[in-house]
Coordinates of C-alpha atoms and ligand atoms in Angstrom, one line a residue:
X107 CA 77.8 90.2 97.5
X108 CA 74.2 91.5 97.3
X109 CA 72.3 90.8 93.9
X110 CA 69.1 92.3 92.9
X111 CA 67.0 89.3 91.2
X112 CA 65.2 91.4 89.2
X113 CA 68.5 92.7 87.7
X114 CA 68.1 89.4 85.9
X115 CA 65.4 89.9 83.8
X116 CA 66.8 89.9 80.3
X117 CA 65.8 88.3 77.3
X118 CA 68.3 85.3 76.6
X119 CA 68.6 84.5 72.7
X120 CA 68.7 80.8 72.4
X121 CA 72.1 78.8 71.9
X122 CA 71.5 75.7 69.6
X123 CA 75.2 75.1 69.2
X124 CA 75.7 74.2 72.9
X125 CA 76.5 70.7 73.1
X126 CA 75.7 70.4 77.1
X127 CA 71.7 71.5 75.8
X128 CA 71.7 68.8 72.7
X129 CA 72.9 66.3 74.9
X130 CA 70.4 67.3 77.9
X131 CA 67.8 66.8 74.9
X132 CA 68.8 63.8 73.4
X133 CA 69.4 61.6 76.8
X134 CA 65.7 62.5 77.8
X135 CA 63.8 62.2 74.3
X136 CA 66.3 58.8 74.3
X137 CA 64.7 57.8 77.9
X138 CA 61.3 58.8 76.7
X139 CA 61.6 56.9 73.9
X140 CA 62.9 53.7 75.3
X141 CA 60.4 50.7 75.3
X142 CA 58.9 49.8 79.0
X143 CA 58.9 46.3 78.9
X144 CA 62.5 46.4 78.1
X145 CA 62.8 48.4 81.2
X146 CA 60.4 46.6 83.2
X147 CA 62.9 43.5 82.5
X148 CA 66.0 44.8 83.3
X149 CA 64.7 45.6 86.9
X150 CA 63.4 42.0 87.6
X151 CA 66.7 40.7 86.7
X152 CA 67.6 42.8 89.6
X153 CA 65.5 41.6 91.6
X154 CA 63.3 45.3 91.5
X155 CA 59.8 45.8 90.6
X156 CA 59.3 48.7 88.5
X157 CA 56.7 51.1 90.2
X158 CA 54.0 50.1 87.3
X159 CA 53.9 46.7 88.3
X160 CA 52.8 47.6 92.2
X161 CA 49.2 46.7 92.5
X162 CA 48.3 47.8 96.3
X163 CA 50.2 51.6 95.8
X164 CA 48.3 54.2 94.4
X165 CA 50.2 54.6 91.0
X166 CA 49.6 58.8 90.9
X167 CA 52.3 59.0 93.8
X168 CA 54.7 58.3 91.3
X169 CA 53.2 59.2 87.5
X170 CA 53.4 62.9 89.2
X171 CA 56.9 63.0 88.4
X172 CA 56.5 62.1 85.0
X173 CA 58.6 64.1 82.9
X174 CA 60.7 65.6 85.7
X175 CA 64.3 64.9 86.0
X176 CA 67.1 66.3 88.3
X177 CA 69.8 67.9 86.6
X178 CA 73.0 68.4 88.1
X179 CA 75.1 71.9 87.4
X180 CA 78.7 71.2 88.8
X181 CA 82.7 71.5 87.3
X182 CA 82.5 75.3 87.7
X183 CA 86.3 76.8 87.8
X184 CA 87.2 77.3 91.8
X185 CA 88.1 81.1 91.2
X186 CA 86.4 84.4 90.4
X187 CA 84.6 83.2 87.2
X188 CA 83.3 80.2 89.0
X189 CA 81.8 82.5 91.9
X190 CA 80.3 84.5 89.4
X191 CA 78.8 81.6 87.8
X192 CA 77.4 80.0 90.9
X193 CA 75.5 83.2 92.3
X194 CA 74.3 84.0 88.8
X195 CA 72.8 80.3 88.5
X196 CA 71.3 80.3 92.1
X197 CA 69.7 83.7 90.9
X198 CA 68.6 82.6 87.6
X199 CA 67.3 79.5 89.3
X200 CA 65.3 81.6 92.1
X201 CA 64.0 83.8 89.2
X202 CA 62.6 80.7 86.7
X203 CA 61.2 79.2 89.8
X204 CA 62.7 76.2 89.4
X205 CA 62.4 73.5 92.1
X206 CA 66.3 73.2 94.1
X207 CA 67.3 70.3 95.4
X208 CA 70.6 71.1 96.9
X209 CA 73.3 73.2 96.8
X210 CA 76.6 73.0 97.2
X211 CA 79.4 74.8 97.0
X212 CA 82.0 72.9 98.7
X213 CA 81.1 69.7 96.8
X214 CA 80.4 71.9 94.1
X215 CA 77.3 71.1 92.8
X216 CA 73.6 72.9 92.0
X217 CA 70.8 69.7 92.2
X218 CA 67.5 71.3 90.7
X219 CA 63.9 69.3 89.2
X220 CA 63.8 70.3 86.1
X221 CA 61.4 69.0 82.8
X222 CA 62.6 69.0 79.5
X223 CA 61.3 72.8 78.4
X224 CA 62.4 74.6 81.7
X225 CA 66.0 72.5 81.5
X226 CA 66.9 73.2 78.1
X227 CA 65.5 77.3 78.9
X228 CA 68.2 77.4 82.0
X229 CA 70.9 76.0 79.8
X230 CA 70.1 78.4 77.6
X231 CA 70.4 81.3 79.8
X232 CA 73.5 80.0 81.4
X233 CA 75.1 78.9 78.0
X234 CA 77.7 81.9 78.0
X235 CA 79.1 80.2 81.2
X236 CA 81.9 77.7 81.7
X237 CA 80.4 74.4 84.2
X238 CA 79.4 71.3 83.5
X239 CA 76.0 69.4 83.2
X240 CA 74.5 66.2 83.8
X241 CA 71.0 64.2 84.3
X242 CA 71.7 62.3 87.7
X243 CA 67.9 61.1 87.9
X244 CA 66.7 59.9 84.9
X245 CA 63.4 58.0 85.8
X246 CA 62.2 59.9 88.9
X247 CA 59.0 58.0 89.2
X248 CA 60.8 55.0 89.3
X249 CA 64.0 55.9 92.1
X250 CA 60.9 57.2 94.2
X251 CA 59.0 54.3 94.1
X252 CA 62.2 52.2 95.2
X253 CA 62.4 54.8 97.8
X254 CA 59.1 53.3 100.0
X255 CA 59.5 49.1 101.8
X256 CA 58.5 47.2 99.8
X257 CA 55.2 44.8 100.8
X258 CA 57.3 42.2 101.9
X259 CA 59.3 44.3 103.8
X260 CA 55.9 46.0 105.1
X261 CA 55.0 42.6 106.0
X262 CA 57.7 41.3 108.0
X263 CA 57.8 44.7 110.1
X264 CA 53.9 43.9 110.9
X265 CA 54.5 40.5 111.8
X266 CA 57.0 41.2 114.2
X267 CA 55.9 44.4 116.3
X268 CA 52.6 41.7 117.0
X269 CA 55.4 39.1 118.5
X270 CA 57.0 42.0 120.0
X271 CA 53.7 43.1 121.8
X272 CA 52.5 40.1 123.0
X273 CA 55.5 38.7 124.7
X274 CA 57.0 41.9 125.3
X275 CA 60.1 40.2 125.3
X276 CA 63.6 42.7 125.5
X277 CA 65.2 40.1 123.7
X278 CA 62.4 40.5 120.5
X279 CA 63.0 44.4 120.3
X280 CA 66.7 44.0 118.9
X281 CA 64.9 41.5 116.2
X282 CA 62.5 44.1 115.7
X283 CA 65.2 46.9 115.2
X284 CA 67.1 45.0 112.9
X285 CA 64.1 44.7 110.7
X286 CA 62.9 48.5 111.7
X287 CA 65.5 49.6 110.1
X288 CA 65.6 48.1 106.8
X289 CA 63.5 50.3 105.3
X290 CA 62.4 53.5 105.7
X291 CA 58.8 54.4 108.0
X292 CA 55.6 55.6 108.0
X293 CA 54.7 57.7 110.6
X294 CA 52.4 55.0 112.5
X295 CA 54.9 52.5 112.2
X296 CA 58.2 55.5 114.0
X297 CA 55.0 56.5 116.7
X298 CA 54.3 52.2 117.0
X299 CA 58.1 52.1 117.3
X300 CA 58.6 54.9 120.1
X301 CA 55.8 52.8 122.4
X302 CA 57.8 50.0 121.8
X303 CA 60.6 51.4 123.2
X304 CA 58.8 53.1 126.1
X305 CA 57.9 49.6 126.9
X306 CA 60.9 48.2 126.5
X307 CA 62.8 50.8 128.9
X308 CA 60.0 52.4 131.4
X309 CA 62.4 53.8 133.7
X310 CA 65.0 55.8 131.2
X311 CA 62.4 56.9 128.3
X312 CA 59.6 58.5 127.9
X313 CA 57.8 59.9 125.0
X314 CA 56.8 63.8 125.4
X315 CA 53.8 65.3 124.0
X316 CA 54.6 68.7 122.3
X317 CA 51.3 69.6 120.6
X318 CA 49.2 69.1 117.9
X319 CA 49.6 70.5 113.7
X320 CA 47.5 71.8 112.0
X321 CA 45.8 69.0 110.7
X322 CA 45.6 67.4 114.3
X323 CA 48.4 64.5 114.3
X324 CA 50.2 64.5 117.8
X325 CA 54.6 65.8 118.0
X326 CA 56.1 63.7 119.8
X327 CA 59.5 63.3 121.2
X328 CA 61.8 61.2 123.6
X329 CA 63.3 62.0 126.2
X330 CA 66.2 59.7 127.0
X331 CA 67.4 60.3 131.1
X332 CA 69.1 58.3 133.6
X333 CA 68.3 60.4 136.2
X334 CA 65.4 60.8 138.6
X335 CA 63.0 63.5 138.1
X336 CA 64.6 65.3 141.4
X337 CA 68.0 65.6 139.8
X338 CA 67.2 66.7 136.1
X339 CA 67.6 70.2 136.3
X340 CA 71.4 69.9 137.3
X341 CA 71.7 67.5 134.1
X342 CA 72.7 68.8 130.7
X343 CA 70.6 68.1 127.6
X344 CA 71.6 67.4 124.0
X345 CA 68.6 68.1 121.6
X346 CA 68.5 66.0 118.3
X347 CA 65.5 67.0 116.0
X348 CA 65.4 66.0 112.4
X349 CA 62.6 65.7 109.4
X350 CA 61.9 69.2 109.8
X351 CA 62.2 68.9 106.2
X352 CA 59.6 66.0 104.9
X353 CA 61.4 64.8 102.4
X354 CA 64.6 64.6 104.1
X355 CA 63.7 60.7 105.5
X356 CA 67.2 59.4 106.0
X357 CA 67.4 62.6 108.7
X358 CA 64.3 60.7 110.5
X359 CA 65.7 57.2 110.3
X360 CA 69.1 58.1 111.7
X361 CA 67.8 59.7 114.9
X362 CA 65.6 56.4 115.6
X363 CA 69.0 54.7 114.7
X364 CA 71.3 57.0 117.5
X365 CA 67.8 56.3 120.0
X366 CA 68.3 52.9 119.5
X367 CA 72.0 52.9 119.5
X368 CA 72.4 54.7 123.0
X369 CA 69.6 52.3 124.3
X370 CA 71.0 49.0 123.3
X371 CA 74.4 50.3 124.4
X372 CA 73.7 51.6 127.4
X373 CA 71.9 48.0 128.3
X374 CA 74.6 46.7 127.0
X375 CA 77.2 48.0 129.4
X376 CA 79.0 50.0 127.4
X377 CA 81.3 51.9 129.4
X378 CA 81.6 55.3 127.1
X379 CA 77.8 55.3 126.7
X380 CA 77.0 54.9 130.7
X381 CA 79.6 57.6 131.2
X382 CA 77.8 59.8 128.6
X383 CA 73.9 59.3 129.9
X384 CA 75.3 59.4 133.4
X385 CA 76.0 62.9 132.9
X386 CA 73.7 63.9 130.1
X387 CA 70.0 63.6 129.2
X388 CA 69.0 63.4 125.6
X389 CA 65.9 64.7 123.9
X390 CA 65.1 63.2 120.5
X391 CA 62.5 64.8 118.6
X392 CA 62.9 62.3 115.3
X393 CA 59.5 63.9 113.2
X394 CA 59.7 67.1 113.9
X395 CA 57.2 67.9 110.5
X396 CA 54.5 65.3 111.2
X397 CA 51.8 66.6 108.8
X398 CA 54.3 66.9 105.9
X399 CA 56.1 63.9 106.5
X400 CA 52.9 61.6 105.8
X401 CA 52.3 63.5 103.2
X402 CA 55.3 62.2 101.2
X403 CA 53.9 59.0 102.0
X404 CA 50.8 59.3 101.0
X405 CA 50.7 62.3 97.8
X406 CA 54.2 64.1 97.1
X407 CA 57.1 62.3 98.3
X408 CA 59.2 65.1 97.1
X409 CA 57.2 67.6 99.8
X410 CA 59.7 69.8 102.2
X411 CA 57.0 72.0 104.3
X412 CA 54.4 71.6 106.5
X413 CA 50.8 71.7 105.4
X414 CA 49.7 74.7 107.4
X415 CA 47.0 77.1 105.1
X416 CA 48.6 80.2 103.6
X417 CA 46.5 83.3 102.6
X418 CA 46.9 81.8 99.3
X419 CA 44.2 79.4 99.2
X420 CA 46.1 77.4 96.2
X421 CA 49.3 76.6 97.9
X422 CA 50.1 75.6 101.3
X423 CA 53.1 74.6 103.8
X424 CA 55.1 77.3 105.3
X425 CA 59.0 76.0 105.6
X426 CA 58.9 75.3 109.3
X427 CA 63.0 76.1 109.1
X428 CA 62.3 79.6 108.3
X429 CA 59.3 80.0 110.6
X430 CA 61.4 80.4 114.1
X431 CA 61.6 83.9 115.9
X432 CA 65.0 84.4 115.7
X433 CA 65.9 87.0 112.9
X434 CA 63.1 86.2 111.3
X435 CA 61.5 87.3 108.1
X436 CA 58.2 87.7 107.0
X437 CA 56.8 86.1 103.8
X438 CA 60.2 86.8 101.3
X439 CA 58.8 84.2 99.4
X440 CA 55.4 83.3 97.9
X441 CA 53.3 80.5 99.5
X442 CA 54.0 79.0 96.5
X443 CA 57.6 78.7 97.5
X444 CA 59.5 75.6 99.0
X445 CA 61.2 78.4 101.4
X446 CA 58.2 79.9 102.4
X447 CA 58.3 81.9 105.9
X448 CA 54.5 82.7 107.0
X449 CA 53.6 86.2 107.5
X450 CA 54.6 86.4 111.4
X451 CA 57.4 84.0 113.6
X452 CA 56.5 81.3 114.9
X453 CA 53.1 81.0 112.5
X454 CA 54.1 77.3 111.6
X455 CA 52.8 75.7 114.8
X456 CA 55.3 73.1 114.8
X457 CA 57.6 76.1 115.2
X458 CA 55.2 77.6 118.2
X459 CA 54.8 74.2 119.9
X460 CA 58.5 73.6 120.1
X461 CA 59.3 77.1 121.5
X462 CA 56.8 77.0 124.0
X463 CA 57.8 73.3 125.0
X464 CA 61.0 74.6 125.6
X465 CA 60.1 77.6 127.0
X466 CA 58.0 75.4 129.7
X467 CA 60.3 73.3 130.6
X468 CA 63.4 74.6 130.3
X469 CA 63.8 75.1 134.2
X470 CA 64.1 71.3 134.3
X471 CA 65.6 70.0 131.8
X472 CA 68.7 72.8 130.9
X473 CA 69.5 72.6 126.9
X474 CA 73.0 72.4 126.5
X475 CA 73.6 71.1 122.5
X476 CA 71.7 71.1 119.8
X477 CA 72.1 69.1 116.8
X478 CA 69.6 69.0 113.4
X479 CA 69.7 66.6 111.0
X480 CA 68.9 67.2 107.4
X481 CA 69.6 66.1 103.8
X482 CA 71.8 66.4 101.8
X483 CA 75.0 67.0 100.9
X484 CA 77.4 65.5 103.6
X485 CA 78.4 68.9 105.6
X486 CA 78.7 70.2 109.2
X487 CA 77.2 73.5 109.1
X488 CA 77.4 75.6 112.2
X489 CA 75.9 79.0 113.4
X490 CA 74.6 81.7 112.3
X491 CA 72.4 80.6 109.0
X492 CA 71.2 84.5 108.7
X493 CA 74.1 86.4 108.0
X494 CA 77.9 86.0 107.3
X495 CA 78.9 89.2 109.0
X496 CA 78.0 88.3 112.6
X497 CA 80.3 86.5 114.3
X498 CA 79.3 83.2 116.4
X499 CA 80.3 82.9 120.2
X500 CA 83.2 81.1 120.7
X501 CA 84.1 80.4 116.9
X502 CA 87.1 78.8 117.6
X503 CA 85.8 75.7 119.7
X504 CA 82.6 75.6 117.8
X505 CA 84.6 75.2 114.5
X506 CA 87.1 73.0 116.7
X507 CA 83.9 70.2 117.4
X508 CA 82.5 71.1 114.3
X509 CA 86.1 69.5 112.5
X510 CA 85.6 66.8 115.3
X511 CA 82.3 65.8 114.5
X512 CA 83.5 65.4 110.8
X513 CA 86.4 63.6 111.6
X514 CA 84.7 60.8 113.8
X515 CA 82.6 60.4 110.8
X516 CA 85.0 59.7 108.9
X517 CA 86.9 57.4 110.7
X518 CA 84.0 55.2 111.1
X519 CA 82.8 55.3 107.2
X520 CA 85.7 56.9 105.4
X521 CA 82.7 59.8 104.1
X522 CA 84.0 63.3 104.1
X523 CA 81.6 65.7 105.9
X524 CA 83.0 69.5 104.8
X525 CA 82.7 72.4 107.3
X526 CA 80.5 75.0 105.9
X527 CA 78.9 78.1 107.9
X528 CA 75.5 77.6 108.0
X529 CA 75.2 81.5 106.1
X530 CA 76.9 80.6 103.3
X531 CA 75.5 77.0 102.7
X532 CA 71.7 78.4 103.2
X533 CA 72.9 81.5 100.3
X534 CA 72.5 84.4 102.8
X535 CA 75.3 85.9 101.3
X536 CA 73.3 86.5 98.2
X537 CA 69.9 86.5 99.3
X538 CA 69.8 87.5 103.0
X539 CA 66.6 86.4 103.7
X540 CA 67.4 83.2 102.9
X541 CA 69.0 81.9 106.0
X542 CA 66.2 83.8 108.2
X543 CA 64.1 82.7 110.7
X544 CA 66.4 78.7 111.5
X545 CA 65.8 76.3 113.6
X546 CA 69.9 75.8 114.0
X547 CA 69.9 80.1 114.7
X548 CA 67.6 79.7 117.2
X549 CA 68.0 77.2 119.2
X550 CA 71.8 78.2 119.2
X551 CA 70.8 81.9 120.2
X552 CA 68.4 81.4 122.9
X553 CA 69.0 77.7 123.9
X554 CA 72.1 76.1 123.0
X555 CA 75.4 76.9 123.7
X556 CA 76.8 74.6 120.8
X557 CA 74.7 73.9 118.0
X558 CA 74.8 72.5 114.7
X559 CA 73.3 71.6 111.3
X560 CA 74.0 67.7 110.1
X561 CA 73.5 67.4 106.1
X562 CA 73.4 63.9 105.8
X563 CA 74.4 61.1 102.7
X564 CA 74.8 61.8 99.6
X565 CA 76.7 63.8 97.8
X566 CA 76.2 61.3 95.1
X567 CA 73.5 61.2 92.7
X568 CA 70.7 60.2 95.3
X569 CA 70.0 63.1 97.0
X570 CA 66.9 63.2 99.0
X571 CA 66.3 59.4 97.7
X572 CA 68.9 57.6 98.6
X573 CA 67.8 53.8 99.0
X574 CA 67.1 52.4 102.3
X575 CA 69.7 50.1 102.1
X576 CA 72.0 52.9 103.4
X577 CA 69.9 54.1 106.4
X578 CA 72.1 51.3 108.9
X579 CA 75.6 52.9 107.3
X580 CA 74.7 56.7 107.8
X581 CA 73.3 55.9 111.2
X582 CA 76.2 54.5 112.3
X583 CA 78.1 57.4 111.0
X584 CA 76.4 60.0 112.5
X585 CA 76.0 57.7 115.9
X586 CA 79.6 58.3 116.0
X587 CA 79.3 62.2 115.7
X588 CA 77.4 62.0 118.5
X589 CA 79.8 59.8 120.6
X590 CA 82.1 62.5 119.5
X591 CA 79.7 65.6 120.5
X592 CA 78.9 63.6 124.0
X593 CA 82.7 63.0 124.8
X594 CA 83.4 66.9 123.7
X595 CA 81.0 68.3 126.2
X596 CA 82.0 66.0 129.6
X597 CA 85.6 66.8 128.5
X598 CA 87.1 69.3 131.2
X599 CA 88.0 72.3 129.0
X600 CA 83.8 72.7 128.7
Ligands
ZN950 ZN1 66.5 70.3 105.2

């Protein structure tokens, strides 16, 4: 169904009597009104420093969200009433300009960063439907803040890439891992990390240089082969990009975590992992948004884009997962926007330096799968992202590994990953132009005969913050979708 936003434009009268608005009010004036020693307190018991007690962090990285909170819209009814209800919040949503967080209609919920004012406005103009509400981040500042290592933690990963790089030890890289992965990383520390590696295993990786952003940090990816250079072109590759989306960390850490897994394994002598790299070459490209991604760390850790200049000289980033020439379109959104598609294809050049990378060298290195890891939500989307009415190639197999790639999640972690089609998760049933211009679109239509979308954990009440201590659990999970994805394609039917 096609809706006109501006069909929305109506004047709502304001509902007073709605108990889901008086208690959004009350929780939040309550919060704001609660003393911050108290609070300050309770987190010490826990062994947590609260984010104003950080001396060495610059405290406007969190004070910014000040005020904010992320309300959750969810308990629609699962007939008619509730799909008329879901596409008439995304559109109200769209229309108020309210920052989205996640949607979902399989898990059935609508994340969005709302304050106080613009909350209680968008209860108001949804009051005459049936759904339910509730705050699931109450002090953003704070969750953010436990979102980063903390100096400890910063300390001990320090300490130990020195002891790594002056012995240069293989046994001191699994040490190293197991501390690498406690926390979430900087960009330094992941491009510190891939030279490890390298060094670690000269003659199966290397780390390829894809070009530069626009403010002149370096893409890079790894390229995981077994085979010598000579043979390469007869060799199958499975492409595993993630972070496209800045804020989306626990997409960058688990595709260091599936690197390091296939390495260790693989040296290891694990007999299902040799089988796999003896037959398939693997091209990791873990950051694929470098510029954004270091700015989370260092000014908005709730930033999705790149940071590429827009004609609008007050607001830049163009959505990289918009940007790539297939079905593409131009600008449907203001600069402004989180979704933001530049005024021509491949104007985001991390979009331009990865088509041309692959362009270059795909004589020798054939691109067979594609997978791209995001957050969140917990779903398998597969093609296409830019409209519901066009078939995929091959639906039934690709919705066959698509089930597959859920399952083997789930028997390692017990999390259910639904199946969605990419279209109807991205809303290009409603708003076409939403699902336009995907990396997932194009990679499958020019480059990948199977290719899929990975919304990582949760479908909780984390969303893009979810604490570090899960990065080792959703890595294995998803390691295992890739065991899954790797067994699929050497499997004789393919
Ligand atoms: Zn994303």
């Amino acid at each position: 169904m096609l809706i006109n936003k501006n069909s929305y434009i109506e004047a709502i009268p304001s509902n007073q009597n709605d108990q889901r608005i008086q208690s959004f009010i009350t929780e939040i004036e309550n919060f704001e009104n609660s003393d911050l020693s108290a609070k300050v307190n309770s987190l010490n018991n826990k062994n947590i420093y609260h984010y104003t007690q950080q001396e060495d962090v610059e405290l406007g990285l969190f004070l910014q969200y000040k005020g904010e909170y992320i309300l959750r819209l969810y308990g629609w009814s699962d007939n008619e009433n509730g799909d008329i209800f879901y596409n008439s919040a995304i559109m109200i949503i769209h229309k108020m300009e309210v920052p989205v967080w996640e949607t979902s209609k399989t898990h059935q919920f609508i994340d969005i960063q709302v304050t106080k004012s613009n909350g209680e406005k968008l209860l108001n103009a949804l009051s005459k439907y049936e759904f339910k509400c509730k705050i699931i981040i109450l002090d953003l500042p704070q969750t953010i803040f436990e979102t980063f290592p903390s100096s400890q933690q910063q300390q001990q990963q320090q300490q130990e890439e020195l002891s790594v790089i002056t012995d240069n030890d293989n046994n001191e890289i699994s040490t190293n891992a197991e501390i690498f992965f406690k926390a979430y990383r900087d960009l330094d520390s992941i491009y510190a990390w891939y030279d490890l590696l390298v060094d670690t295993y000269p003659d199966i990786l290397n780390v390829e240089y894809i070009g530069n952003t626009f403010e002149g940090r370096p893409m890079k990816a790894l390229r995981l082969s077994v085979h010598s250079e000579s043979k390469t072109n007869s060799i199958k590759t499975v492409v595993i990009t993630s972070g496209i989306h800045a804020r989306e960390w626990v997409s960058i850490s688990s595709s260091c975590f599936i690197l390091y897994q296939l390495l260790s394994d693989y040296e290891n002598g694990n007999l299902a992992v040799k089988r796999y790299l003896e037959h398939l070459d693997f091209f990791f490209m873990p950051v694929m948004n470098p510029d954004g991604y270091e700015f989370t760390w260092k000014s908005e850790r709730l930033w999705r884009k790149n940071r590429q200049q827009t004609f609008n000289p007050r607001c830049s980033g163009i959505d990289i997962d918009h940007s790539f020439g297939f079905q593409f379109t131009s600008g449907f959104e203001s600069p402004c926007s989180d979704d933001y598609s530049g005024e021509s294809e491949f104007e985001a050049l991390e979009s331009y330096n990865w088509d041309r990378y692959l362009n270059e060298t795909k004589h020798d290195h054939p691109i067979y799968a594609y997978i791209d890891l995001h957050s969140y939500a917990e779903e398998v989307l597969y093609p296409y992202a830019y409209s519901c009415d066009v078939l995929p190639r091959d639906e039934e197999n690709l919705l066959e590994l698509a089930y597959g790639l859920s399952q083997a999640i789930r028997l390692k972690s017990g999390k259910y990953y639904e199946i969605v089609k990419a279209c109807e998760d991205k809303g290009a049933d409603l708003l076409p132009s939403m699902g336009a211009g995907s990396a997932l679109d194009y990679m499958y239509h020019n480059k990948a005969y199977w290719a899929f979308v990975l919304k990582l954990r949760d479908s909780g009440t984390h969303g893009f913050l979810l604490p570090s201590k899960y990065i080792v659990p959703v890595g294995k999970e998803i390691y295992a979708a890739v065991k899954y994805f790797a067994a699929f394609l050497l499997s004789d039917k393919y």
